[in-house]
Amino acid sequence: MAVSRKRGALYQLEILETQGFRSGSQQDRPQEQQETETNLEVEILKLRKLRDELRAKVKLQRASARKPITHLEPYEPVNNSEENLEMKLEKAKAFFQAFHLTGLSGKLTTKGVCVCFNTAFEGNILDSYYVELSIQKPLKIHRHSIPVFFPLEQIAAKYLQTNFQQFVYSLSEHLNAYSGRKYQADQLQCGFSTLLARPLQRNSLCTLLSFTYTGEPTGESFPFCARLVYQDLTTTLPTNVTVTYQGTGATPASWEEQRAVHETLFYNKALHKVFESFLRVKENLDCISSVPTSR
């Protein structure tokens, strides 16, 4: 009987210890769960803060890209101190980040900063040009890939030392306009050669275009001679257009009306778009003439 009672007491003690262990484990679990929830809340707050910062940066960049260049902070010449140099480099980085969506980008180099100008016209990505600048006093163009006939020196002399942002913007505007004019001339020469009675003539900057063309691919219609002048180097449309009839004898009234229409088109539409309209007119006339007449 004594042994039985002893075993009964030990058994009860084991049961109590087991219950105590389970009770302690159950008490620990809510504490661990609470710590996990607390850590998750901290992580969520960090992610929300990062999200808000990224949204603010995107909003600032979009606003800066739409902001007129004349409202930006004027560029100040760089002093030779290390502090001013670092400050100007940081401002340059911020500037290029703001204008990245407009085709401008830049990176720091051992000499200073390298600016990349990505040109485009009517959604077509065209040529890219690079200008590397030495950050010193005065600012200097170390090297570049811009064509020699381009007015880079004139633009630099006007803006580089007094307004760096305006220099970059003006150069970008000139390069995009040049690429757009060149693109139009290339499209005319390659895509509409059947409408050209003579090869297209143009100068290096594509500010003077001269060509003789007909209204039909067969060349059977009367020829016109067009002369397009682009006095404004920042535009892709001509500022002066002259279209003359190249036939002999008196000019019919209908031809004079067509000549005037052509001049208006060259003033207001891209060059290759004008010739696309010539082809559409020809196709419409062919369709009309092909329809059988009823008797």
Short mmCIF file of C-alpha atoms in Angstrom, two decimals:
data_model
loop_
_atom_site.label_atom_id
_atom_site.label_comp_id
_atom_site.label_asym_id
_atom_site.label_seq_id
_atom_site.Cartn_x
_atom_site.Cartn_y
_atom_site.Cartn_z
CA MET A 1 0.00 0.00 0.00
CA ALA A 2 2.88 2.37 0.75
CA VAL A 3 4.39 1.77 -2.65
CA SER A 4 1.07 2.37 -4.32
CA ARG A 5 0.61 5.62 -2.47
CA LYS A 6 4.18 6.69 -3.37
CA ARG A 7 3.61 5.97 -7.00
CA GLY A 8 0.34 7.83 -6.84
CA ALA A 9 2.06 10.90 -5.42
CA LEU A 10 4.82 10.81 -8.03
CA TYR A 11 2.26 10.40 -10.77
CA GLN A 12 0.31 13.40 -9.52
CA LEU A 13 3.56 15.42 -9.36
CA GLU A 14 4.42 14.53 -12.96
CA ILE A 15 0.95 15.56 -14.05
CA LEU A 16 1.28 18.89 -12.28
CA GLU A 17 4.74 19.53 -13.82
CA THR A 18 3.44 18.70 -17.28
CA GLN A 19 0.50 21.03 -16.84
CA GLY A 20 2.82 23.72 -15.58
CA PHE A 21 5.09 23.32 -18.62
CA ARG A 22 2.15 23.48 -21.00
CA SER A 23 0.78 26.51 -19.21
CA GLY A 24 4.16 28.25 -19.51
CA SER A 25 4.39 27.40 -23.20
CA GLN A 26 0.95 28.82 -23.81
CA GLN A 27 1.96 32.00 -22.01
CA ASP A 28 5.13 32.29 -24.13
CA ARG A 29 3.30 31.92 -27.43
CA PRO A 30 1.26 35.15 -27.18
CA GLN A 31 4.42 37.00 -26.23
CA GLU A 32 6.30 35.64 -29.27
CA GLN A 33 3.32 36.38 -31.48
CA GLN A 34 3.17 39.91 -30.14
CA GLU A 35 6.86 40.45 -30.86
CA THR A 36 6.40 39.14 -34.41
CA GLU A 37 3.44 41.46 -34.99
CA THR A 38 5.44 44.38 -33.62
CA ASN A 39 8.33 43.64 -35.99
CA LEU A 40 5.93 43.39 -38.93
CA GLU A 41 4.36 46.72 -38.04
CA VAL A 42 7.82 48.33 -37.98
CA GLU A 43 8.62 46.85 -41.40
CA ILE A 44 5.28 48.06 -42.79
CA LEU A 45 5.96 51.58 -41.54
CA LYS A 46 9.41 51.53 -43.16
CA LEU A 47 7.99 50.33 -46.48
CA ARG A 48 5.25 52.97 -46.39
CA LYS A 49 7.83 55.66 -45.73
CA LEU A 50 9.98 54.40 -48.62
CA ARG A 51 6.91 54.32 -50.87
CA ASP A 52 6.00 57.92 -49.99
CA GLU A 53 9.58 59.05 -50.64
CA LEU A 54 9.62 57.35 -54.06
CA ARG A 55 6.27 58.90 -54.95
CA ALA A 56 7.56 62.32 -53.96
CA LYS A 57 10.70 61.87 -56.09
CA VAL A 58 8.69 60.80 -59.13
CA LYS A 59 6.32 63.72 -58.67
CA LEU A 60 9.24 66.14 -58.37
CA GLN A 61 10.92 64.76 -61.50
CA ARG A 62 7.71 65.02 -63.53
CA ALA A 63 7.12 68.56 -62.33
CA SER A 64 10.72 69.51 -63.14
CA ALA A 65 10.46 68.00 -66.63
CA ARG A 66 7.40 70.17 -67.33
CA LYS A 67 8.95 73.27 -65.77
CA PRO A 68 10.15 75.92 -68.26
CA ILE A 69 13.91 76.09 -68.40
CA THR A 70 13.90 79.83 -67.76
CA HIS A 71 12.44 79.24 -64.29
CA LEU A 72 15.30 77.04 -63.16
CA GLU A 73 17.97 78.27 -60.83
CA PRO A 74 20.66 80.15 -62.79
CA TYR A 75 24.00 78.47 -63.03
CA GLU A 76 26.82 80.02 -61.04
CA PRO A 77 30.49 79.70 -62.00
CA VAL A 78 32.31 77.04 -59.98
CA ASN A 79 34.88 78.11 -57.47
CA ASN A 80 37.99 76.00 -57.05
CA SER A 81 37.16 74.87 -53.52
CA GLU A 82 36.39 71.19 -53.01
CA GLU A 83 33.13 72.01 -51.21
CA ASN A 84 31.78 74.10 -54.12
CA LEU A 85 32.88 71.47 -56.63
CA GLU A 86 30.95 68.73 -54.83
CA MET A 87 27.91 70.98 -54.55
CA LYS A 88 27.93 71.74 -58.27
CA LEU A 89 28.33 68.09 -59.16
CA GLU A 90 25.34 67.21 -56.99
CA LYS A 91 23.29 69.95 -58.67
CA ALA A 92 24.33 68.64 -62.07
CA LYS A 93 23.21 65.12 -61.12
CA ALA A 94 19.84 66.41 -59.91
CA PHE A 95 19.42 68.43 -63.10
CA PHE A 96 19.99 65.43 -65.36
CA GLN A 97 17.67 63.27 -63.28
CA ALA A 98 14.92 65.87 -63.66
CA PHE A 99 15.34 66.07 -67.45
CA HIS A 100 15.91 62.37 -68.13
CA LEU A 101 12.42 61.99 -69.62
CA THR A 102 13.11 64.78 -72.14
CA GLY A 103 16.01 62.93 -73.75
CA LEU A 104 18.77 64.41 -71.62
CA SER A 105 20.98 62.34 -69.38
CA GLY A 106 24.41 62.69 -67.83
CA LYS A 107 27.02 60.97 -65.74
CA LEU A 108 30.06 62.04 -63.76
CA THR A 109 33.48 61.42 -65.30
CA THR A 110 37.06 61.90 -64.18
CA LYS A 111 37.07 65.23 -65.99
CA GLY A 112 33.69 66.45 -64.77
CA VAL A 113 30.40 65.51 -66.40
CA CYS A 114 29.34 63.91 -69.69
CA VAL A 115 25.99 64.99 -71.16
CA CYS A 116 24.09 62.72 -73.55
CA PHE A 117 21.55 64.22 -75.96
CA ASN A 118 19.11 61.64 -77.34
CA THR A 119 17.23 63.14 -80.29
CA ALA A 120 13.84 62.10 -81.65
CA PHE A 121 11.25 63.23 -84.17
CA GLU A 122 7.58 62.21 -84.32
CA GLY A 123 8.21 59.33 -81.93
CA ASN A 124 11.21 58.02 -83.88
CA ILE A 125 14.43 57.68 -81.86
CA LEU A 126 17.24 59.23 -83.88
CA ASP A 127 20.91 60.00 -83.26
CA SER A 128 22.59 60.51 -79.89
CA TYR A 129 25.34 63.05 -79.19
CA TYR A 130 27.75 63.46 -76.29
CA VAL A 131 29.45 66.47 -74.74
CA GLU A 132 32.01 66.03 -71.95
CA LEU A 133 32.60 69.10 -69.81
CA SER A 134 35.52 69.84 -67.52
CA ILE A 135 34.19 71.19 -64.21
CA GLN A 136 36.59 74.01 -63.54
CA LYS A 137 36.73 77.77 -63.79
CA PRO A 138 35.91 78.58 -66.52
CA LEU A 139 33.84 75.63 -67.75
CA LYS A 140 35.37 73.95 -70.79
CA ILE A 141 34.18 71.44 -73.38
CA HIS A 142 36.71 68.62 -73.12
CA ARG A 143 35.42 66.57 -76.07
CA HIS A 144 32.19 65.90 -77.97
CA SER A 145 30.61 63.94 -80.82
CA ILE A 146 28.63 66.81 -82.36
CA PRO A 147 29.25 67.43 -86.11
CA VAL A 148 31.81 70.11 -86.92
CA PHE A 149 29.29 72.19 -88.90
CA PHE A 150 27.00 72.51 -85.88
CA PRO A 151 26.96 75.91 -84.07
CA LEU A 152 28.25 74.42 -80.81
CA GLU A 153 30.82 77.16 -80.19
CA GLN A 154 28.23 79.91 -80.61
CA ILE A 155 25.85 78.27 -78.16
CA ALA A 156 28.66 77.66 -75.66
CA ALA A 157 29.87 81.26 -75.94
CA LYS A 158 26.37 82.52 -75.23
CA TYR A 159 25.36 80.31 -72.28
CA LEU A 160 28.07 78.00 -70.95
CA GLN A 161 29.70 80.38 -68.45
CA THR A 162 26.54 82.17 -67.33
CA ASN A 163 23.71 79.63 -67.41
CA PHE A 164 24.60 75.94 -67.61
CA GLN A 165 20.97 74.77 -67.70
CA GLN A 166 20.18 77.11 -70.58
CA PHE A 167 23.27 75.87 -72.43
CA VAL A 168 22.12 72.25 -72.14
CA TYR A 169 18.53 73.10 -73.06
CA SER A 170 19.49 75.25 -76.06
CA LEU A 171 21.93 72.65 -77.36
CA SER A 172 19.28 69.95 -76.98
CA GLU A 173 16.74 72.09 -78.83
CA HIS A 174 19.16 72.71 -81.73
CA LEU A 175 20.19 69.04 -81.96
CA ASN A 176 16.60 67.79 -81.97
CA ALA A 177 15.62 70.27 -84.68
CA TYR A 178 18.63 69.31 -86.81
CA SER A 179 17.88 65.60 -86.42
CA GLY A 180 14.23 66.25 -87.34
CA ARG A 181 15.13 68.17 -90.51
CA LYS A 182 17.69 65.52 -91.50
CA TYR A 183 15.15 62.76 -90.86
CA GLN A 184 12.60 64.44 -93.14
CA ALA A 185 15.16 64.88 -95.94
CA ASP A 186 16.27 61.24 -95.62
CA GLN A 187 12.67 60.04 -95.73
CA LEU A 188 11.98 62.08 -98.87
CA GLN A 189 15.11 60.89 -100.63
CA CYS A 190 14.70 57.20 -99.75
CA GLY A 191 10.94 56.75 -99.57
CA PHE A 192 9.65 58.99 -102.36
CA SER A 193 12.35 58.82 -105.01
CA THR A 194 9.71 58.00 -107.66
CA LEU A 195 8.21 61.45 -107.14
CA LEU A 196 11.55 63.28 -107.47
CA ALA A 197 12.50 64.43 -110.94
CA ARG A 198 16.00 65.33 -109.71
CA PRO A 199 18.05 64.36 -106.64
CA LEU A 200 17.41 66.27 -103.43
CA GLN A 201 19.92 69.04 -102.71
CA ARG A 202 20.65 70.04 -99.10
CA ASN A 203 23.32 71.71 -97.00
CA SER A 204 25.01 70.21 -93.94
CA LEU A 205 22.58 71.59 -91.36
CA CYS A 206 19.58 70.78 -93.58
CA THR A 207 18.48 74.41 -93.35
CA LEU A 208 18.23 74.67 -97.16
CA LEU A 209 16.47 71.99 -99.19
CA SER A 210 15.91 72.12 -102.94
CA PHE A 211 14.21 69.49 -105.08
CA THR A 212 12.19 69.05 -108.25
CA TYR A 213 9.18 66.78 -108.00
CA THR A 214 6.07 65.65 -109.83
CA GLY A 215 2.63 64.81 -108.60
CA GLU A 216 2.70 61.25 -109.96
CA PRO A 217 5.20 58.37 -109.55
CA THR A 218 5.30 57.93 -113.34
CA GLY A 219 6.68 61.44 -113.76
CA GLU A 220 4.15 62.18 -116.50
CA SER A 221 2.65 65.23 -114.76
CA PHE A 222 4.17 68.68 -114.80
CA PRO A 223 7.19 69.23 -112.52
CA PHE A 224 7.48 71.67 -109.62
CA CYS A 225 10.66 72.99 -108.04
CA ALA A 226 10.58 73.59 -104.28
CA ARG A 227 13.01 75.56 -102.17
CA LEU A 228 12.66 75.27 -98.37
CA VAL A 229 14.58 77.55 -96.01
CA TYR A 230 14.84 77.02 -92.24
CA GLN A 231 16.08 80.30 -90.79
CA ASP A 232 15.24 79.25 -87.24
CA LEU A 233 17.69 76.49 -86.33
CA THR A 234 15.43 75.25 -83.51
CA THR A 235 12.48 74.34 -85.75
CA THR A 236 11.65 71.41 -88.02
CA LEU A 237 9.29 73.35 -90.29
CA PRO A 238 10.54 75.83 -92.91
CA THR A 239 10.28 79.57 -92.39
CA ASN A 240 10.32 80.32 -96.12
CA VAL A 241 8.90 78.17 -98.94
CA THR A 242 9.05 78.81 -102.67
CA VAL A 243 7.39 76.51 -105.20
CA THR A 244 7.71 77.28 -108.91
CA TYR A 245 6.46 75.60 -112.07
CA GLN A 246 9.21 74.11 -114.22
CA GLY A 247 7.24 73.70 -117.44
CA THR A 248 7.35 75.82 -120.59
CA GLY A 249 4.69 78.14 -121.85
CA ALA A 250 1.80 79.68 -119.99
CA THR A 251 0.86 78.25 -116.62
CA PRO A 252 -2.75 77.00 -116.42
CA ALA A 253 -4.87 78.35 -113.59
CA SER A 254 -5.33 74.87 -112.12
CA TRP A 255 -1.57 74.44 -111.88
CA GLU A 256 -1.22 77.75 -110.07
CA GLU A 257 -3.84 76.66 -107.56
CA GLN A 258 -2.00 73.38 -106.99
CA ARG A 259 1.31 75.21 -106.55
CA ALA A 260 -0.24 77.42 -103.85
CA VAL A 261 -1.66 74.36 -102.10
CA HIS A 262 1.77 72.73 -102.12
CA GLU A 263 3.38 75.79 -100.54
CA THR A 264 0.85 75.73 -97.72
CA LEU A 265 1.47 72.03 -97.12
CA PHE A 266 5.26 72.50 -96.95
CA TYR A 267 4.80 75.29 -94.39
CA ASN A 268 2.61 73.25 -92.06
CA LYS A 269 3.52 69.56 -92.40
CA ALA A 270 6.65 67.45 -92.21
CA LEU A 271 8.25 66.97 -95.63
CA HIS A 272 7.59 63.24 -95.95
CA LYS A 273 4.03 63.73 -94.73
CA VAL A 274 3.39 66.10 -97.64
CA PHE A 275 4.53 63.49 -100.14
CA GLU A 276 2.44 60.86 -98.41
CA SER A 277 -0.57 63.07 -99.07
CA PHE A 278 0.45 63.33 -102.76
CA LEU A 279 0.38 59.54 -103.00
CA ARG A 280 -3.01 59.32 -101.25
CA VAL A 281 -4.49 61.77 -103.73
CA LYS A 282 -3.10 59.71 -106.60
CA GLU A 283 -4.53 56.49 -105.11
CA ASN A 284 -7.94 58.09 -104.64
CA LEU A 285 -7.99 59.29 -108.24
CA ASP A 286 -7.01 55.82 -109.46
CA CYS A 287 -9.84 54.28 -107.45
CA ILE A 288 -12.36 56.72 -108.89
CA SER A 289 -11.20 56.15 -112.47
CA SER A 290 -11.33 52.37 -112.01
CA VAL A 291 -15.00 52.37 -111.01
CA PRO A 292 -17.11 51.33 -114.06
CA THR A 293 -19.71 53.83 -115.15
CA SER A 294 -23.29 52.72 -115.51
CA ARG A 295 -25.01 53.13 -118.88
#
